[in-house]
Short mmCIF file of C-alpha atoms in Angstrom, two decimals:
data_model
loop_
_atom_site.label_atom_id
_atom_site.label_comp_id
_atom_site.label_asym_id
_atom_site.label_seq_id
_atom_site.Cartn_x
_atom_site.Cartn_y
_atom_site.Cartn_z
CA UNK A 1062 118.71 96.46 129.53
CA UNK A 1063 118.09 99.17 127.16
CA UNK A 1064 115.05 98.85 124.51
CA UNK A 1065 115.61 100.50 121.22
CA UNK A 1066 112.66 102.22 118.94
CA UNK A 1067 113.52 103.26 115.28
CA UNK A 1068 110.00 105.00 113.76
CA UNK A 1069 107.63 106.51 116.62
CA UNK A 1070 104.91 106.97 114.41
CA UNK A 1071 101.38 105.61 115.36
CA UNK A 1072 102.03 102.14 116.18
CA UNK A 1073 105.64 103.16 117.57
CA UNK A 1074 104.62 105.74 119.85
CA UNK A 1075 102.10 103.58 121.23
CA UNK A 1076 104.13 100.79 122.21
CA UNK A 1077 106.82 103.14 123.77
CA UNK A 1078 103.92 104.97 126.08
CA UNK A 1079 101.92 100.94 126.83
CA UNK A 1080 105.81 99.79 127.91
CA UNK A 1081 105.94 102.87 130.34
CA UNK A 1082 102.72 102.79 131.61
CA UNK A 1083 102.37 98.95 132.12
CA UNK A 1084 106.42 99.17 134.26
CA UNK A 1085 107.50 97.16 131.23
CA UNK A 1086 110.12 99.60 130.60
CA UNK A 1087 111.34 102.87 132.77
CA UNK A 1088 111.73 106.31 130.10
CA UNK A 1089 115.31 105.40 130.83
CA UNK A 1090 115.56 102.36 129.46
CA UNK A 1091 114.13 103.76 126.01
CA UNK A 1092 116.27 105.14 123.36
CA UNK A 1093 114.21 106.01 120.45
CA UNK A 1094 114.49 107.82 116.93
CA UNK A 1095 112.38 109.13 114.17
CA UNK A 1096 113.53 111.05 110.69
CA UNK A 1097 111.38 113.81 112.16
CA UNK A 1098 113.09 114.46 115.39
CA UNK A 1099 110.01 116.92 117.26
CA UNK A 1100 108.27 113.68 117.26
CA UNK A 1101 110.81 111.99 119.63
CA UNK A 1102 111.90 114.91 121.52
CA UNK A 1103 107.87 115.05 122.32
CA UNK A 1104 108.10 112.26 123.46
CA UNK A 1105 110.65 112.72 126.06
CA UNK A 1106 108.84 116.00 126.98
CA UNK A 1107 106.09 113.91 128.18
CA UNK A 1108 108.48 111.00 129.53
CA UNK A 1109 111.62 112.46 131.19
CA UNK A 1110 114.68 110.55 130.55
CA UNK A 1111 113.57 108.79 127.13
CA UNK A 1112 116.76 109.10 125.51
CA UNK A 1113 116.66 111.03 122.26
CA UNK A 1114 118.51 109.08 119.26
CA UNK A 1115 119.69 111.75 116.56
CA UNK A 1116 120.66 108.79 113.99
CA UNK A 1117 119.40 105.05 113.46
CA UNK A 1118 123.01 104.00 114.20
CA UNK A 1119 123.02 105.73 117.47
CA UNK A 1120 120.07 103.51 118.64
CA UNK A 1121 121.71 100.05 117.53
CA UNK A 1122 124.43 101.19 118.89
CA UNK A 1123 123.07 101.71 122.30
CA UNK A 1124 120.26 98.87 122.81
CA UNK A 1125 119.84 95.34 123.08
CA UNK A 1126 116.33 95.39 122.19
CA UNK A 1127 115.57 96.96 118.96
CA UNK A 1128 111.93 97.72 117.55
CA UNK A 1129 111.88 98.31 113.99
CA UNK A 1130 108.63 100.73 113.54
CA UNK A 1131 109.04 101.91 109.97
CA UNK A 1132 107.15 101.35 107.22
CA UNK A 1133 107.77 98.48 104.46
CA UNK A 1134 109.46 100.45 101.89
CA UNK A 1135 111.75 102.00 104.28
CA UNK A 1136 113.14 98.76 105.94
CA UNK A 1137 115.91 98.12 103.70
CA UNK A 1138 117.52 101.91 104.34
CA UNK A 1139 117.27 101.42 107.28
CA UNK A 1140 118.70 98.05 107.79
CA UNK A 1141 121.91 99.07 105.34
CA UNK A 1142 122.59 101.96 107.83
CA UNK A 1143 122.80 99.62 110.92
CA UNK A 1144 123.57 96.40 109.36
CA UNK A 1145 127.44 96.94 110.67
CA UNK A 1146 126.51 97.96 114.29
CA UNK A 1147 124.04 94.75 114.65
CA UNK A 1148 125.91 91.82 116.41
CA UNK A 1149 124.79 88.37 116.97
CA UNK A 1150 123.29 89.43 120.97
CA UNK A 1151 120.83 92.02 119.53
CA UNK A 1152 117.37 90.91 119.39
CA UNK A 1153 115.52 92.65 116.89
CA UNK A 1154 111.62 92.75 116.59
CA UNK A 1155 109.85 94.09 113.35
CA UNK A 1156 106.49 95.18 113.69
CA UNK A 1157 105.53 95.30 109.60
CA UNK A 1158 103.78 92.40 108.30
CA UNK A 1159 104.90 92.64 104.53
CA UNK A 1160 108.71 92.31 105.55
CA UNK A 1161 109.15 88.60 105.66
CA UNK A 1162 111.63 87.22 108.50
CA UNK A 1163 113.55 85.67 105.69
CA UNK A 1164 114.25 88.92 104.58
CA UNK A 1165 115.37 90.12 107.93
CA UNK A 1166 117.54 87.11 108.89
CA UNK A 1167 119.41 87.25 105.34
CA UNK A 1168 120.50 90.79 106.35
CA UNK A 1169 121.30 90.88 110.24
CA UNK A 1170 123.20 88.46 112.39
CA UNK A 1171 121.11 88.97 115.30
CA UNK A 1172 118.01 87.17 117.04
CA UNK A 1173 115.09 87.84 115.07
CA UNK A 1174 110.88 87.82 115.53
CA UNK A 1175 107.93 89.84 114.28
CA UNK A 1176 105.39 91.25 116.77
CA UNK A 1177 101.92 92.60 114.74
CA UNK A 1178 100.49 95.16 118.10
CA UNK A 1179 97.33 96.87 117.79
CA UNK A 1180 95.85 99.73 119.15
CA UNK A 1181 94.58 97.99 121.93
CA UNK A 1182 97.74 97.70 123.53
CA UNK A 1183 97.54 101.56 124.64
CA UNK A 1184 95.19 100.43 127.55
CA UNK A 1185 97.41 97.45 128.23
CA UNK A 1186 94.92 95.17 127.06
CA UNK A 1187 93.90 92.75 123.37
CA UNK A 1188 96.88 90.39 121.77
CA UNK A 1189 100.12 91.12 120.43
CA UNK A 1190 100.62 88.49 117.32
CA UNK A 1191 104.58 86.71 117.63
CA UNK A 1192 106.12 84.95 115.03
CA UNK A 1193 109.59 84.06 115.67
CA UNK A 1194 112.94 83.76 113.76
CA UNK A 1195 115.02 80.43 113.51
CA UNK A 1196 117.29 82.05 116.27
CA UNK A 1197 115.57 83.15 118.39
CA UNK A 1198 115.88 80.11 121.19
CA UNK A 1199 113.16 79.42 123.65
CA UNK A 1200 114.28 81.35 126.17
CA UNK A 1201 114.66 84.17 124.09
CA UNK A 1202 110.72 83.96 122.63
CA UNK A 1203 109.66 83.58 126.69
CA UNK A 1204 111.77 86.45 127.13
CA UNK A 1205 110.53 88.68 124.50
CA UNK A 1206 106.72 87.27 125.20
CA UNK A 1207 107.15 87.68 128.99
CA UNK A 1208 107.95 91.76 128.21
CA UNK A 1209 104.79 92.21 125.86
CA UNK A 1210 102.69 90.71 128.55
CA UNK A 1211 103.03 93.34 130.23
CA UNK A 1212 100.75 95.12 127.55
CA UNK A 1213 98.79 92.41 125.99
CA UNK A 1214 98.30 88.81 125.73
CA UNK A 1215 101.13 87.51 123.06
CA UNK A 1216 99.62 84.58 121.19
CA UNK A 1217 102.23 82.68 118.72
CA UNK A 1218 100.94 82.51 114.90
CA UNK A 1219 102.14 80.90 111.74
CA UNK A 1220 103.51 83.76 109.13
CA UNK A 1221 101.72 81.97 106.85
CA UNK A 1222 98.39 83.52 108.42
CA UNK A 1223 99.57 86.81 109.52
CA UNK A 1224 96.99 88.68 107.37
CA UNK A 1225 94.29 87.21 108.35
CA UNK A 1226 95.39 86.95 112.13
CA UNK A 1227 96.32 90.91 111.71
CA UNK A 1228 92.82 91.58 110.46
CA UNK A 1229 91.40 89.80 113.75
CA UNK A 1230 93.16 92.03 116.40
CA UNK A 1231 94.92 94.97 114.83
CA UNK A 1232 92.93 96.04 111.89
CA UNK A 1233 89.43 94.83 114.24
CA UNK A 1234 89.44 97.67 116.63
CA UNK A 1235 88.48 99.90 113.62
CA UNK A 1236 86.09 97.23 111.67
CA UNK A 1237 84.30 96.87 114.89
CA UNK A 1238 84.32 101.31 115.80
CA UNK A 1239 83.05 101.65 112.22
CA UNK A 1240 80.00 98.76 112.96
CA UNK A 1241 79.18 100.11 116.33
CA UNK A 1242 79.47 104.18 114.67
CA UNK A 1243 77.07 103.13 112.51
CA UNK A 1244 74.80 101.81 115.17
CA UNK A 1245 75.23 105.21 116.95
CA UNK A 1246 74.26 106.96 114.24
CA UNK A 1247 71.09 105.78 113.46
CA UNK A 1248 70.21 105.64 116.48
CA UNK A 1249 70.50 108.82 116.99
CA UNK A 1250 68.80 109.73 113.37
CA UNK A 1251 65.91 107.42 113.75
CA UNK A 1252 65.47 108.45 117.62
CA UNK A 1253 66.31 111.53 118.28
CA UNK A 1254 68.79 110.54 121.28
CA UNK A 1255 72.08 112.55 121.52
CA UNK A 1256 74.70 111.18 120.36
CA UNK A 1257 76.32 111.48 123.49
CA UNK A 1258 74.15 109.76 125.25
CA UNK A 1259 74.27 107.03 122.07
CA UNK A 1260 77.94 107.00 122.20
CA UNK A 1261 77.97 106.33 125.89
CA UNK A 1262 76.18 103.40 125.97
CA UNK A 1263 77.27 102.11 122.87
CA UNK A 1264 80.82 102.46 124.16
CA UNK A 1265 80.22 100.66 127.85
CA UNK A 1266 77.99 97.74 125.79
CA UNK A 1267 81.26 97.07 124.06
CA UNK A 1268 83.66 96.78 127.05
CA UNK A 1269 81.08 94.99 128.81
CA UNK A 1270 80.78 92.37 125.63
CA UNK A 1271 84.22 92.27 125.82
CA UNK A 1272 84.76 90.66 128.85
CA UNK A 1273 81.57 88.19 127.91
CA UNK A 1274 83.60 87.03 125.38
CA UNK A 1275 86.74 86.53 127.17
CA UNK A 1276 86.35 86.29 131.04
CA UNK A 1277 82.55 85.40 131.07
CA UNK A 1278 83.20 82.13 129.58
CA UNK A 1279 80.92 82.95 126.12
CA UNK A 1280 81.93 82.78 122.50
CA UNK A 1281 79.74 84.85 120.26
CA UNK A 1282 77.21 81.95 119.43
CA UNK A 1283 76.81 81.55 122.76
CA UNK A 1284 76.40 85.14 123.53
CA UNK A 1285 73.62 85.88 120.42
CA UNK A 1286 71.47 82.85 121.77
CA UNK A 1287 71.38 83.88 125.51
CA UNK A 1288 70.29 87.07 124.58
CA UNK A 1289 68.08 86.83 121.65
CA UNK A 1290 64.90 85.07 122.93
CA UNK A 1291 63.13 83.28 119.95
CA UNK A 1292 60.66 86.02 118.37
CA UNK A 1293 62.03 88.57 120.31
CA UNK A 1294 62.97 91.97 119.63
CA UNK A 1295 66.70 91.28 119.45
CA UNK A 1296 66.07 88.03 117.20
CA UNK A 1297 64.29 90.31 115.08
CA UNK A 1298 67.26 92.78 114.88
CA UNK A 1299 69.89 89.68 114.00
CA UNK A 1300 67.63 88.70 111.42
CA UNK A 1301 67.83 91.60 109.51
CA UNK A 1302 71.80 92.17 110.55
CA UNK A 1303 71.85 88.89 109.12
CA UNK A 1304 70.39 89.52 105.26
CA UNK A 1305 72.52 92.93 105.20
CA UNK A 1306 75.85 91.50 106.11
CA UNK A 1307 76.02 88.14 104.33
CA UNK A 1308 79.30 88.08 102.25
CA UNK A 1309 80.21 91.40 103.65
CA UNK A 1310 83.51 89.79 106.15
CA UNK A 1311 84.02 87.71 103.06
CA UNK A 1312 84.75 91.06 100.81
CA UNK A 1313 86.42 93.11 103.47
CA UNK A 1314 89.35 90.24 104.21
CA UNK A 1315 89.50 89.15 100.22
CA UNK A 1316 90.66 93.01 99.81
CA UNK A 1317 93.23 92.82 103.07
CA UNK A 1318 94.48 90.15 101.54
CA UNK A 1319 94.92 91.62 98.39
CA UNK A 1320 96.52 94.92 99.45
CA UNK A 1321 98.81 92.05 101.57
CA UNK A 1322 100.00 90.55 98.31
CA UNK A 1323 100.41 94.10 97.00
CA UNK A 1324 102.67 95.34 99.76
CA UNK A 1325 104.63 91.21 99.75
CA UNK A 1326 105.25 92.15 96.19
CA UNK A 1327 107.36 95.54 96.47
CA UNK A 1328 109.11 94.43 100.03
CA UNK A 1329 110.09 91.62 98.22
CA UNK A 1330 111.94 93.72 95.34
CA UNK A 1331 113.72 95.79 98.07
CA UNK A 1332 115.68 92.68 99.19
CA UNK A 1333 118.32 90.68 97.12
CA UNK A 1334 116.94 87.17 97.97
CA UNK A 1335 120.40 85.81 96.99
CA UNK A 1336 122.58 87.14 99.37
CA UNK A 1337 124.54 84.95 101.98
CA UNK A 1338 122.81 85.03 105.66
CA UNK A 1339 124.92 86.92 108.05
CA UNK A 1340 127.19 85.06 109.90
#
């Protein structure tokens, strides 16, 4: 079985190295491509035997699983360059919210989901959102969620609430580094501590929370009322997190959302709607 990347920018270079490091996927089961080729061919410096694509076509070509890792306005060139190598056995899984799997599915014959991954999936570890295609069967989507296992914990969603579920786990790993930066420094202004030291034990407080809130049986009620004792020192600190962050989630997801409808407006002009699905 041979897994196909097109795009290894960010988010595709990080799902190639998770696959290899989780067993997922052996470097030789990897055939990837990129419109700047260094990128790739770095890649299979640090992973002998990644194959190097040298064209788009090349990769259909060659896989059966095909990760589409490109960003929304470059979808439809790069679907009209494949679209005649793509049969009805190739499974194909986008990775960009904005690019509806209507779209998709009125373009290619083959099996069809959308994966949203997050950064969290380098250390083999948070969810990988799936939303699957009308063919994909259900062996197919315990196929496809059986291999991202290996690097996450899949959890099915509606499209209808991939924002908001993208904003959760793959835009949350930097909402939550920017919160607990903050934290670090002022403590570290108001203190005197290094930030080292700050960083440190900011860092293992958030792993440790973590697993409170997953394999410790807490949710984050919970969790705030065993540890703030009432007029406490911590109590004291939620109370004032409290007055200086009401409405502030509120703001940050109403402009997601926004820049969502932004980027559903110009995929949407890149695709004739009318076209005949591939048969």
């Amino acid at each position: 079985m041979k897994a196909g990347f097109i795009g290894t920018g960010s988010m595709g270079s990080i799902l190639i190295e998770a696959f290899i490091h989780s067993g997922a996927f052996n470097p030789e089961q990897i055939i990837a491509g990129n419109r700047t080729i260094s990128k790739v061919e770095h890649l299979a410096q640090t992973y002998p035997g990644l194959h190097v694509a040298r064209s788009n076509r090349e990769v259909a070509t060659q896989s059966d699983l095909i990760f589409l890792c490109v960003k929304p306005s470059e979808f439809k060139t790069v679907i009209d360059e494949i679209k005649e190598d793509v049969l009805p056995s190739h499974m194909f899984v986008s990775i960009t919210s904005p690019v509806l799997l209507k779209h998709l599915e009125c373009l290619l014959p083959a099996k069809i989901s959308k994966i949203i991954p997050s950064i969290t999936n380098y250390v083999l570890s948070g969810a990988t959102l799936c939303i699957h295609g009308n063919r994909m069967q259900p062996e197919d989507k315990e196929w496809l969620e059986n291999i991202l296992a290996h690097i996450s914990s899949p959890i099915r969603v509606s499209e209808n609430f991939t924002r908001i579920s993208s904003d959760l786990s793959s835009c949350g790993p930097a909402f939550l580094a920017y919160v607990i930066q903050s934290f670090i420094d002022a403590a570290v202004e108001e203190t005197g501590i290094s930030k080292e030291e700050a960083t440190l034990l900011a860092s293992e407080m958030t792993l440790g929370t973590g697993k409170l809130l997953t394999t410790g049986g807490f949710d984050p009620v919970a969790l705030q009322k065993r540890v703030a004792v009432p007029g406490g020192i911590t109590a004291e600190g939620l109370r004032i997190m409290h007055n200086g962050l009401i409405g502030i989630f509120h703001q940050v997801i109403r402009a997601t959302h926004a820049k969502y409808e932004e980027d559903l407006e110009k995929a949407e002009l890149q695709f004739t709607l009318n076209q005949q699905p591939s048969q």
